[in-house]
Coordinates of C-alpha atoms and ligand atoms in Angstrom, one line a residue:
X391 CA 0.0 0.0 0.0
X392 CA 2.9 2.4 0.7
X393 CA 4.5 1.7 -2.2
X394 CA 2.2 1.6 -4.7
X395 CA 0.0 4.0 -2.9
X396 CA -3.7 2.3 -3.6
X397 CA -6.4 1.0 -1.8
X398 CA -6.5 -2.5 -0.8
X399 CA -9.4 -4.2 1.0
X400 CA -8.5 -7.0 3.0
X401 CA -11.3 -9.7 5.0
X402 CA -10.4 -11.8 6.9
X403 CA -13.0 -14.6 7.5
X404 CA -12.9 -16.8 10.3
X405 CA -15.1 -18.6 12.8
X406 CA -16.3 -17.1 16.0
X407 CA -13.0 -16.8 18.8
X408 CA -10.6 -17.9 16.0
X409 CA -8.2 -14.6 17.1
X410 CA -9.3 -12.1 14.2
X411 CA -9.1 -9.3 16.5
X412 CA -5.7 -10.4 17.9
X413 CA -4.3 -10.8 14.6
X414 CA -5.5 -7.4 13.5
X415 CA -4.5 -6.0 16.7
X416 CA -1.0 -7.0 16.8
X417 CA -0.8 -5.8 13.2
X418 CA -2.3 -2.3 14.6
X419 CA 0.4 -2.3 17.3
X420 CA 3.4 -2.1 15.0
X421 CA 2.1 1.0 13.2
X422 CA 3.5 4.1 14.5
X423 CA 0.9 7.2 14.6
X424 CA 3.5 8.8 12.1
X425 CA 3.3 5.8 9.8
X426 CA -0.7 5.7 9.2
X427 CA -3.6 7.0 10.8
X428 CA -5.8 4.3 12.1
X429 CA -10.2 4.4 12.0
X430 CA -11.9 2.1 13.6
X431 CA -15.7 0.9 13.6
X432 CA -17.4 -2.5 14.6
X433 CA -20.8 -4.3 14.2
X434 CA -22.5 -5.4 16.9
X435 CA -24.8 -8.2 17.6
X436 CA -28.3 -6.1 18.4
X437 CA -27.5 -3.2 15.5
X438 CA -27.6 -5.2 12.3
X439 CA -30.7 -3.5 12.1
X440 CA -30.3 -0.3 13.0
X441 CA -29.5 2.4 9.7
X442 CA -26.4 3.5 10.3
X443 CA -25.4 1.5 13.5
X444 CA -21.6 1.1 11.7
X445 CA -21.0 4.6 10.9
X446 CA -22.2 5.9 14.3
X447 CA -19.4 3.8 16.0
X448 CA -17.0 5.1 13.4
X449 CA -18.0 8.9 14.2
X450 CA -17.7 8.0 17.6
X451 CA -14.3 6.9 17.2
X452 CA -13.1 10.1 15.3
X453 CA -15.0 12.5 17.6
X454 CA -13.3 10.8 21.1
X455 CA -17.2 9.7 22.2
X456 CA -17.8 7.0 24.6
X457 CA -20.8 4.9 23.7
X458 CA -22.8 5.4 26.6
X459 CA -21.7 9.6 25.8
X460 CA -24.5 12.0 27.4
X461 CA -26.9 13.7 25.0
X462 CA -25.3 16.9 26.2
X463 CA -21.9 15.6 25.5
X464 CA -22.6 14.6 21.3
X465 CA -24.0 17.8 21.0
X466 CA -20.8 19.4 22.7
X467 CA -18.3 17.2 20.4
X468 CA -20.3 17.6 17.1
X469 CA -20.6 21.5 17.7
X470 CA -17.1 21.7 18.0
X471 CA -16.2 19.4 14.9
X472 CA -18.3 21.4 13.0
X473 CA -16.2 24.7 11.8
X474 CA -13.7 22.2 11.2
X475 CA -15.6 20.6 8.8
X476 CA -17.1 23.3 7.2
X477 CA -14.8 26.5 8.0
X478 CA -16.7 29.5 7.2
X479 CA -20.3 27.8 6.5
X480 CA -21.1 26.6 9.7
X481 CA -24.7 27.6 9.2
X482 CA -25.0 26.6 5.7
X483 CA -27.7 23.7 4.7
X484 CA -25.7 21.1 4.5
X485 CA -23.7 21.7 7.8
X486 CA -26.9 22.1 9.6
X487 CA -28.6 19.0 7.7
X488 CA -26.0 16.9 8.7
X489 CA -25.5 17.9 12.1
X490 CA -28.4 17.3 12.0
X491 CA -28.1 13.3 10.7
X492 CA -25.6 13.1 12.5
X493 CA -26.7 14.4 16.3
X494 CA -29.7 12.0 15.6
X495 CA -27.3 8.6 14.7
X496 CA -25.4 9.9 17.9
X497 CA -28.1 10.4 20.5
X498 CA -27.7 14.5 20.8
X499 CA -30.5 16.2 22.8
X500 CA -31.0 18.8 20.1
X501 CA -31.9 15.8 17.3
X502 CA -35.0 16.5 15.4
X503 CA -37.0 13.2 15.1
X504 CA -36.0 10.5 12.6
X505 CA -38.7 11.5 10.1
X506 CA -37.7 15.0 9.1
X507 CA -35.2 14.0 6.7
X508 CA -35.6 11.4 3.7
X509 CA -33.7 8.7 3.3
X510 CA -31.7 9.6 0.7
X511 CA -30.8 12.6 1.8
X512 CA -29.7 11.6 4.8
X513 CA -27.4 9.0 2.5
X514 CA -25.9 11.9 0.8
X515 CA -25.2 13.8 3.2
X516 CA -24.0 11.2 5.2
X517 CA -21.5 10.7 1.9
X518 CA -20.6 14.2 1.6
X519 CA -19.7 14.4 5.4
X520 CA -17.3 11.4 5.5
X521 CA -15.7 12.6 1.9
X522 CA -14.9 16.2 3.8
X523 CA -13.6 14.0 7.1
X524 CA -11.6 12.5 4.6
X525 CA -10.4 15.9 3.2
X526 CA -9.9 17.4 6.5
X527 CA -7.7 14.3 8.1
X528 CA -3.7 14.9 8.4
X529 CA -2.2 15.5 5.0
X530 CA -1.6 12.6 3.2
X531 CA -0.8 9.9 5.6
X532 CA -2.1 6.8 4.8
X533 CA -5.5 5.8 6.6
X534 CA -5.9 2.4 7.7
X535 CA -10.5 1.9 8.3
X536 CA -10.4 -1.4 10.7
X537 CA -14.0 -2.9 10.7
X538 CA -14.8 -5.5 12.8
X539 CA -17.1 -8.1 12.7
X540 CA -19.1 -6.9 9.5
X541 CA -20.9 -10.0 9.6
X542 CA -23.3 -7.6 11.8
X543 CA -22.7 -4.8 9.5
X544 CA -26.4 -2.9 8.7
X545 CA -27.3 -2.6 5.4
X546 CA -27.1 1.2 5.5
X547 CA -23.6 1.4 7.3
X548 CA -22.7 -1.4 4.3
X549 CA -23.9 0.7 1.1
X550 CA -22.3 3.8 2.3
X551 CA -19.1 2.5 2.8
X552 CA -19.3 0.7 -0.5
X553 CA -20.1 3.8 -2.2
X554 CA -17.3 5.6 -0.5
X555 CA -14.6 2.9 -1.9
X556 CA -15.9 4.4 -4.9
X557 CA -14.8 7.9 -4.3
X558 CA -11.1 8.4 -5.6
X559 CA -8.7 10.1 -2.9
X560 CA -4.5 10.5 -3.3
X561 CA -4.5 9.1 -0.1
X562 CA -3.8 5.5 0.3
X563 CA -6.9 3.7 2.3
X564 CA -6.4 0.2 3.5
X565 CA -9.4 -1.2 4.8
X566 CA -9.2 -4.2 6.9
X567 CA -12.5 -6.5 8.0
X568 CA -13.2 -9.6 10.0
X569 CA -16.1 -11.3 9.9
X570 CA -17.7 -15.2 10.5
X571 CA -18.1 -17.1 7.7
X572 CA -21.8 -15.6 6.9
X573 CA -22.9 -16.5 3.7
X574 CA -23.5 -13.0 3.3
X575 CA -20.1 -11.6 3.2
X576 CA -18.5 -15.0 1.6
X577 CA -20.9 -14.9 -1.1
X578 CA -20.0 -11.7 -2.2
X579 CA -18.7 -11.5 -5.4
X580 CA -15.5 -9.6 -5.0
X581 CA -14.5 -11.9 -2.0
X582 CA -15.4 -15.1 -3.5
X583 CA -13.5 -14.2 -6.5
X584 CA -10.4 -13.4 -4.2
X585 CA -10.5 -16.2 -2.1
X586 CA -7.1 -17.9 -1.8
X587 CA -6.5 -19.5 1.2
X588 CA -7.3 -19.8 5.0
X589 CA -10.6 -21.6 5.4
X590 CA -10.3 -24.0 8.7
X591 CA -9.7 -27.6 8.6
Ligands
ATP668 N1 -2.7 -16.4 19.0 C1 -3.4 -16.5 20.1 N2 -2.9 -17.1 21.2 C2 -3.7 -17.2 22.3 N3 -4.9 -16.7 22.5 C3 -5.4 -16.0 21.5 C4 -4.7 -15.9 20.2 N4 -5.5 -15.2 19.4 C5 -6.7 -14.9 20.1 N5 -6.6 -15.4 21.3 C6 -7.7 -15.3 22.3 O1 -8.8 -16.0 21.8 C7 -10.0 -15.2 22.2 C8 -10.7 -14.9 20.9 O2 -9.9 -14.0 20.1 P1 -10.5 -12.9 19.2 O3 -11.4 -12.0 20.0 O4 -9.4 -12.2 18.5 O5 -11.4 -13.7 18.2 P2 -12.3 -13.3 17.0 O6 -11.9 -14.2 15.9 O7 -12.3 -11.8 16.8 O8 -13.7 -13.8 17.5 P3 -15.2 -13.3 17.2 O9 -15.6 -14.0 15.9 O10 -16.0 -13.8 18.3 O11 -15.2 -11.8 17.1 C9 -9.5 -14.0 22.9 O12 -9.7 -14.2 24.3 C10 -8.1 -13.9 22.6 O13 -7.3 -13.3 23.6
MG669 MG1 -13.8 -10.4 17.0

């Protein structure tokens, strides 16, 4: 990845308590802050269903929340992240739209209720937002996105981040995933057609 400087996805698929974390750990652990910057998200159990469930734990992790954070506290954070975002336009549709989105994904006090904004434009602007994230993150250093156990990903979290891949950046991106064999991440055509090695026997 640091040599040719492109994005590589990478799954690794194993059953539950095999060590996926550990190995992805102990590969985390001998990256220095200076070498990469390191993003991480998981799935959990009870969220598969909930829109977004992924990419709220990923915000989390950029904005320093907890997951138990106080309504009070999100609202805190996110006011604060936004001139960064959007120096200068602070108050403009789209940074109030996805503050918005994004106070309601987090649990902030201020969130208008669920229905106020359509569905797909709370997918672009959830796009838009993580493409200026992207934009705003240290120079050029490569960005590592570690996902765990995608397995449980929500269908939302999964077509966002699959329309992000999408998105050209100079920056290197490698994202790395672990999941259970579920039929619904082995069956996908890109991994299935990649599949070398490493099943258990
Ligand atoms: N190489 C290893 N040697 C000894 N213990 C290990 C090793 N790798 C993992 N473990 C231990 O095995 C347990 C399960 O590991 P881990 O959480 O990494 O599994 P996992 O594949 O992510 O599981 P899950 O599918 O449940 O998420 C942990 O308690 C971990 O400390
Ligand atoms: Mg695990």
């Amino acid at each position: 990845m640091l040599v040719t400087r492109r994005r590589r996805q990478i799954v690794i698929i194993g059953d539950a308590g095999v060590g996926k974390r550990m190995l992805v750990r102990t590969f985390l652990d001998g990256i220095g802050p200076a070498d990469a910057m390191v993003i991480r998200t998981s799935a959990r159990v009870g969220a598969a269903l909930t829109p977004y469930a992924m990419l709220a734990d990923l915000a989390r992790d950029v904005l320093g929340l907890a997951e138990d954070a106080e309504p009070h506290e999100v609202e805190r954070r996110l006011l604060r992240a936004l001139p960064l975002l959007y120096p200068g336009d602070e108050s403009s549709r789209e940074a109030r739209t996805a503050l918005q989105i994004l106070g309601m994904l987090l649990g902030a006090r201020a969130a208008a209720p669920a229905g106020e904004v359509d569905a797909e434009t709370r997918r672009q602007t959830l796009i838009q937002l993580v493409v200026r994230v992207e934009q705003r993150l240290d120079s050029d250093k490569p960005l590592i996105l570690f996902a765990e156990d995608v397995h449980w990903a929500d269908q939302d979290s999964q077509e966002l981040f699959a329309a992000l891949l999408k998105i050209r950046t100079p920056r290197p991106i490698l994202g790395v995933m672990t999941s259970r064999p579920d039929p619904r991440i082995t069956s996908s055509p890109r991994i299935s057609r990649s599949r070398s090695c490493c099943s258990r026997s």
